Short mmCIF file of C-alpha atoms and ligand atoms in Angstrom, two decimals:
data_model
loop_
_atom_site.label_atom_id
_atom_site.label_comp_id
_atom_site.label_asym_id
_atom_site.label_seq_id
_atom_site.Cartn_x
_atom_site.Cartn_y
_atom_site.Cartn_z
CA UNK A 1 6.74 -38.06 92.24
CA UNK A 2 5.88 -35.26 90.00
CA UNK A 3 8.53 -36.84 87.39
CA UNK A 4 6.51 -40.24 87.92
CA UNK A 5 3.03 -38.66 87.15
CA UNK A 6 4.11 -36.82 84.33
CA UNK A 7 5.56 -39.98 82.68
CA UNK A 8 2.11 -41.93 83.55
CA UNK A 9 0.32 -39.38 82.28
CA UNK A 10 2.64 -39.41 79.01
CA UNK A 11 2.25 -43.48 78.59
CA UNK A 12 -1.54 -43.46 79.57
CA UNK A 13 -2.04 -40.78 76.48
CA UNK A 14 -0.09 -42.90 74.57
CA UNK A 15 -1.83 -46.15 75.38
CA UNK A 16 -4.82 -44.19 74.52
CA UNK A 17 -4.42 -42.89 71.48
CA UNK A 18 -2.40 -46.14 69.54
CA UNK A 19 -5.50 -48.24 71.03
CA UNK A 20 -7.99 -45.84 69.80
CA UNK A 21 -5.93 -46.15 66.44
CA UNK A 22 -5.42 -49.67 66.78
CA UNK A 23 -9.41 -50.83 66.83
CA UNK A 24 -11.63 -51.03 64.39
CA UNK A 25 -14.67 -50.85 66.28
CA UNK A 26 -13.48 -47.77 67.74
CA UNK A 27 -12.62 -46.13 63.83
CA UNK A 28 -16.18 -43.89 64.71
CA UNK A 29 -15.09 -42.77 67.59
CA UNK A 30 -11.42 -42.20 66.56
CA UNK A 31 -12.91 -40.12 63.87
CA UNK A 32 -15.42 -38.32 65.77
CA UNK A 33 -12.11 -37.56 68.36
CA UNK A 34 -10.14 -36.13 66.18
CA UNK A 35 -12.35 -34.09 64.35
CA UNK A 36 -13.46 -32.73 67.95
CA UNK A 37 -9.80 -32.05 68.22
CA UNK A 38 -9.43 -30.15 65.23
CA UNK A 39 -12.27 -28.09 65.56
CA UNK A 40 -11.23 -27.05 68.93
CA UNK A 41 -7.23 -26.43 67.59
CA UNK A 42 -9.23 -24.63 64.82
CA UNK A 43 -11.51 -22.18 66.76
CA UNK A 44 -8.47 -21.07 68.83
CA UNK A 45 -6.54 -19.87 65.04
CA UNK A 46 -8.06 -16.74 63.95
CA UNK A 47 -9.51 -16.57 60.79
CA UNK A 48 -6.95 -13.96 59.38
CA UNK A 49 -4.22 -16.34 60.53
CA UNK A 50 -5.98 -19.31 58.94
CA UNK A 51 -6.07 -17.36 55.53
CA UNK A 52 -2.71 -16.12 55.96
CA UNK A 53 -1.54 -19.56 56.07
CA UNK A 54 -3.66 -20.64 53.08
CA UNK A 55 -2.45 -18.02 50.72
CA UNK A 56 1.40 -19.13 51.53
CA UNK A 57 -0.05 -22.65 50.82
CA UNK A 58 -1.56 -22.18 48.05
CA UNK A 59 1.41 -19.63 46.72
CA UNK A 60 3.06 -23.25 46.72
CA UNK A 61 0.88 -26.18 45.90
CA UNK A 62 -2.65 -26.33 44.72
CA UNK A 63 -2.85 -29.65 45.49
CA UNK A 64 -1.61 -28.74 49.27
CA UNK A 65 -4.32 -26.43 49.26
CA UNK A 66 -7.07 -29.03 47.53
CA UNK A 67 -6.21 -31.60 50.36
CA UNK A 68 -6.28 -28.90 53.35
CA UNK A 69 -9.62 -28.00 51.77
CA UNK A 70 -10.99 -31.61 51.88
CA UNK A 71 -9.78 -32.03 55.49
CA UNK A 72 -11.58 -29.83 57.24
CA UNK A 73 -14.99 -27.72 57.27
CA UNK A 74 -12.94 -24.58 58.48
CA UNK A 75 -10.18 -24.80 55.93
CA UNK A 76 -12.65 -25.44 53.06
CA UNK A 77 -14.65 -22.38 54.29
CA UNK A 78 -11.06 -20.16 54.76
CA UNK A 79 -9.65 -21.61 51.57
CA UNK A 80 -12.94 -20.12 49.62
CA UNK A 81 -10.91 -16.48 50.84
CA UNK A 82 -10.56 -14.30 47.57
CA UNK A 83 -7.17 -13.85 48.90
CA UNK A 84 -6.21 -17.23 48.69
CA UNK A 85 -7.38 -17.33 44.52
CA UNK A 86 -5.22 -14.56 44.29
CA UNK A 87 -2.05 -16.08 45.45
CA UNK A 88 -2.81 -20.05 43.96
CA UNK A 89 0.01 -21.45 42.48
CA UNK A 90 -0.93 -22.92 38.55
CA UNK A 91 1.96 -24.66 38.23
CA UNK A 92 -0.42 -27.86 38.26
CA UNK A 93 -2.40 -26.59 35.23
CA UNK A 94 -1.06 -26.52 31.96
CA UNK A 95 0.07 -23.26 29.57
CA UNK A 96 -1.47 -25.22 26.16
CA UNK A 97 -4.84 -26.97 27.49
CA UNK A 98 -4.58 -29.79 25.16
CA UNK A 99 -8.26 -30.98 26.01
CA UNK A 100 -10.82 -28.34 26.87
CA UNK A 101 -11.30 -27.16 30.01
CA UNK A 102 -13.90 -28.86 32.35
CA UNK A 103 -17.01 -26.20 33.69
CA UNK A 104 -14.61 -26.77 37.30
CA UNK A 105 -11.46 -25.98 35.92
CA UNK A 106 -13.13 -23.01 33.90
CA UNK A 107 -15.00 -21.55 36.81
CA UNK A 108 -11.98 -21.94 39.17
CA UNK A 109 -9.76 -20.07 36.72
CA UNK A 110 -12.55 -17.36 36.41
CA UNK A 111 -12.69 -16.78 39.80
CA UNK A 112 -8.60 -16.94 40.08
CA UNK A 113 -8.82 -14.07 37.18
CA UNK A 114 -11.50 -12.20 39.11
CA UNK A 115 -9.70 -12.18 42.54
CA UNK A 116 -6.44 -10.63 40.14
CA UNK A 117 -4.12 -13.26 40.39
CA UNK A 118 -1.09 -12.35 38.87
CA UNK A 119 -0.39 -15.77 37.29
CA UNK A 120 -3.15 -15.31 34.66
CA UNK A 121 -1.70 -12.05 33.09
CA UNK A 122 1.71 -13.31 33.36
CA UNK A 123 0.79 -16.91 31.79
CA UNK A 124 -1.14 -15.04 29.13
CA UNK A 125 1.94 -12.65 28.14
CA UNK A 126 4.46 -15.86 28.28
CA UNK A 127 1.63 -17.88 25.70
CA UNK A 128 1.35 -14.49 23.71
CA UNK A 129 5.23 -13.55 23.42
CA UNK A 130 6.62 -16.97 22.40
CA UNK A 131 4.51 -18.49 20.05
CA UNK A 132 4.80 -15.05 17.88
CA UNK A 133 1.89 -12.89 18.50
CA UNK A 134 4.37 -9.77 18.96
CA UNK A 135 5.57 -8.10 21.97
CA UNK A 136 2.31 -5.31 22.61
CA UNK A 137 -0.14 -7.57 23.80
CA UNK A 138 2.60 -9.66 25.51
CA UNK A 139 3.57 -6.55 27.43
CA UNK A 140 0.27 -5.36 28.41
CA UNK A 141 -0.91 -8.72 30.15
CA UNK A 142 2.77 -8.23 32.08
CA UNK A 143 1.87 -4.61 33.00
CA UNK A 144 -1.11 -6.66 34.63
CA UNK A 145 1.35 -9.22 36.63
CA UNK A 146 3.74 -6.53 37.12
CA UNK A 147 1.31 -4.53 39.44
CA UNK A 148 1.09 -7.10 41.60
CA UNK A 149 5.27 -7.51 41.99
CA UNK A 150 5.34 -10.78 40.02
CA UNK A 151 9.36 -11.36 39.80
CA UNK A 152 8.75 -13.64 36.30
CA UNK A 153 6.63 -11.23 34.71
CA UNK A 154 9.98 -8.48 35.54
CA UNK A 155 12.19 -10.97 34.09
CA UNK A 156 9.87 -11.78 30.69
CA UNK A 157 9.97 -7.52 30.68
CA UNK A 158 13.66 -7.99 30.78
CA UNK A 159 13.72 -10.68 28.01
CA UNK A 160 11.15 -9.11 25.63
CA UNK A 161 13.02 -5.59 25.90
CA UNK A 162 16.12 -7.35 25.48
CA UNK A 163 15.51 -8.91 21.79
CA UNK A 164 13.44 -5.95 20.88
CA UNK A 165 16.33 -5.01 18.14
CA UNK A 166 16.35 -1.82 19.39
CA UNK A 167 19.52 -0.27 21.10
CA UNK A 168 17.68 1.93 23.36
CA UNK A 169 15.21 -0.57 24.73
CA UNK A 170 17.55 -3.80 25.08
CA UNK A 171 19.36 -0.76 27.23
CA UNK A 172 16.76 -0.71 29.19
CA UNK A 173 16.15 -4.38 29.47
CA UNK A 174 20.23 -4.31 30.39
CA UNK A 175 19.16 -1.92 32.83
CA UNK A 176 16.36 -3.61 34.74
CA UNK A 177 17.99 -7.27 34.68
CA UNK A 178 21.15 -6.00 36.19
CA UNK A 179 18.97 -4.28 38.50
CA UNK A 180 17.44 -7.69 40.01
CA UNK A 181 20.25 -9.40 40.43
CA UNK A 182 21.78 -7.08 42.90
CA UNK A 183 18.85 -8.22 45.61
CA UNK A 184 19.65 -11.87 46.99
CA UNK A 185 16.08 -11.80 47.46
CA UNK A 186 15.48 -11.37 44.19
CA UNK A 187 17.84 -13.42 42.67
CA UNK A 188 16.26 -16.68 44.24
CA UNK A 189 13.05 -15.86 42.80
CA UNK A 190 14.64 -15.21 39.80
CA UNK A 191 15.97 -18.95 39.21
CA UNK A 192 12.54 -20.12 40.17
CA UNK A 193 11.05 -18.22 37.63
CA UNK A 194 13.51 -19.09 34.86
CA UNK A 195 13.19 -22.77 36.05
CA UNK A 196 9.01 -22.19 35.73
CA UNK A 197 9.41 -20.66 32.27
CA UNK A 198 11.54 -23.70 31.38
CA UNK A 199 9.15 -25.82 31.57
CA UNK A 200 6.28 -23.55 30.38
CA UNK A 201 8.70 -23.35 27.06
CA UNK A 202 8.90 -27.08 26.47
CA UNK A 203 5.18 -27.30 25.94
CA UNK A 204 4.17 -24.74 23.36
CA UNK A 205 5.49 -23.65 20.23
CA UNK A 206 8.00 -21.59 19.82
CA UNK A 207 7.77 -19.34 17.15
CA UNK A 208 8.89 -15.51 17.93
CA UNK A 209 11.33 -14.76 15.09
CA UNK A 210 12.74 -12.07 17.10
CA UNK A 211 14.32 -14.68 19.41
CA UNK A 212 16.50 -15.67 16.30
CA UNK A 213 18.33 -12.65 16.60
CA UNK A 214 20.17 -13.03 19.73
CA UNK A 215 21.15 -9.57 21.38
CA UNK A 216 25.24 -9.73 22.79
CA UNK A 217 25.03 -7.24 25.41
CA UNK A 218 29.14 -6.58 26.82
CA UNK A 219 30.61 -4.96 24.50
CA UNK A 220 34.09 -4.93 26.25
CA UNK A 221 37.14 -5.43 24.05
CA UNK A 222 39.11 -6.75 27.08
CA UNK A 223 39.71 -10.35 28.15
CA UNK A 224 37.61 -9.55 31.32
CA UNK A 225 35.44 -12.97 31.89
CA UNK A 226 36.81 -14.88 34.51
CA UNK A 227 34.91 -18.18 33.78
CA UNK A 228 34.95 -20.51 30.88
CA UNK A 229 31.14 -21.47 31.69
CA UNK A 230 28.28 -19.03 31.33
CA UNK A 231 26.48 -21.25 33.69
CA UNK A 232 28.05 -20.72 36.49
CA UNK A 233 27.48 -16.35 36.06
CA UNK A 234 23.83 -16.77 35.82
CA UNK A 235 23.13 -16.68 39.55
CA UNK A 236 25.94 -15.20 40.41
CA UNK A 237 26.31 -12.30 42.68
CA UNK A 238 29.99 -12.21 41.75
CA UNK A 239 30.15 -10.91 38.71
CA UNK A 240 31.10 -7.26 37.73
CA UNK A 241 30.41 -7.39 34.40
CA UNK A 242 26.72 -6.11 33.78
CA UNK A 243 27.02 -7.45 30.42
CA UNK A 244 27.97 -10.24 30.73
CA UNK A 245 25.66 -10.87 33.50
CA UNK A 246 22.82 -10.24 31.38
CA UNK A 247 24.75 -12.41 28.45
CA UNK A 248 24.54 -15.38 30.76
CA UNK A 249 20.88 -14.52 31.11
CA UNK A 250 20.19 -14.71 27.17
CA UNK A 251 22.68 -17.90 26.86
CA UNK A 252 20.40 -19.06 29.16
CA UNK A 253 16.96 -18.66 27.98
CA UNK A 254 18.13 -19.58 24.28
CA UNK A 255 19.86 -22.88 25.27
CA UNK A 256 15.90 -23.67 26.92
CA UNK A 257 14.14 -23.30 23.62
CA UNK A 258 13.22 -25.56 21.18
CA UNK A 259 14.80 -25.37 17.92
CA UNK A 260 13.61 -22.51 16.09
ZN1 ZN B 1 31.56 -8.40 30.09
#
């Protein structure tokens, strides 16, 4: 019997909601429904929670977050969270604005650089480094990204230290890119990062002499690499050679430049 009710009760909910669905003249009241039904669903989810889940949203996709914004009062209010600027992904945006910016896009990238979002530091540093403006200011915008334990600003450390020409810094870069990929953790971040920079590379010009020089980092006389294929040491965990490790990480980053 209580089997019976439960399975009514299922169907009438059922038949409820596809008719409310199904009619037009009901589309008001279908609307007026549901957004009831959020804004019940959403006064139960703390506010704390609700930005929490924002700022992992918007770590992701800025369009993700542009839609949740437009779908209800409680997200747009939530989304407005300094916290959420500060983690919002600009993957959608551009390195080289080819147009100028629109007073929107400006003001939303003000406030993203006002709430410290990592991204604009460490975008700034890529745009400096590559196209040739030398490595000091390049470095400084990373200090900026760095603070805030941005993974691809580490790794653009790594690279800039690396083809330095200096023995005692590209030691260091050695140092610190060996040093990331002993955390699995890390090491995932790390190919989304060098898959991000990728990209970032193909739409600017490239023009850092220093990156004609390219820095060979094992030194080992021996016949010690197992692999034919570079490729396959970049991400992995398997390999005891720190130089060649890092090797795999210049072959790498050189094979996604343009020609310089
Ligand atoms: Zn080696």
């Amino acid at each position: 019997m209580v089997n019976k009710n439960v399975k009514d009760s299922r169907n009438m909910g059922r038949a409820t909601t596809s008719t409310i669905l199904r009619s037009p003249s009901n589309s008001k009241i279908t609307k007026r429904s549901m957004h009831a039904t959020n804004s019940s669903m959403m006064d139960n989810i703390p506010r704390e929670l609700l930005i929490e889940i924002l700022c992992r949203l918007a770590h992701t996709s800025f369009t993700d977050i542009h839609n949740a914004k437009l779908s209800c009062k409680d997200f747009h209010e939530a989304a407005e969270d300094p916290c959420v600027y500060q983690n919002m992904s600009l993957d959608n945006f551009p390195l080289v604005a080819w147009k100028p910016l629109t007073k929107k896009e400006e003001a939303f990238f003000t406030k993203c650089q006002d709430c410290q979002n990592p991204e604009i530091p460490y975008r700034q540093a890529v745009l400096d480094y590559f196209t040739g403006k030398g490595p000091k200011s390049a470095l400084a915008h990373l200090q900026g990204a760095l603070n805030a334990n941005h993974i691809g600003a580490l790794y653009v450390t790594c690279i800039i230290l690396l083809f330095s020409g200096e023995d005692e810094l590209k030691a260091c870069g050695m140092k610190l890119m060996a040093g990331m990929k002993k955390s699995k953790y890390v090491r995932g971040k790390l190919k989304e990062h060098r898959d991000r920079l990728k990209s970032m590379l193909r739409t600017m010009w490239v023009e850092n002499p220093a990156l004609r020089r390219r820095p060979v980092c094992c030194t080992k006389q021996d016949n010690h690499r197992r692999r034919s294929s570079w490729e396959d040491m970049v991400d992995d965990a398997d390999v005891h050679c720190e130089g060649c490790s890092v090797d795999s990480e210049i072959k790498f980053l050189l094979d996604s430049l343009p020609r310089l």
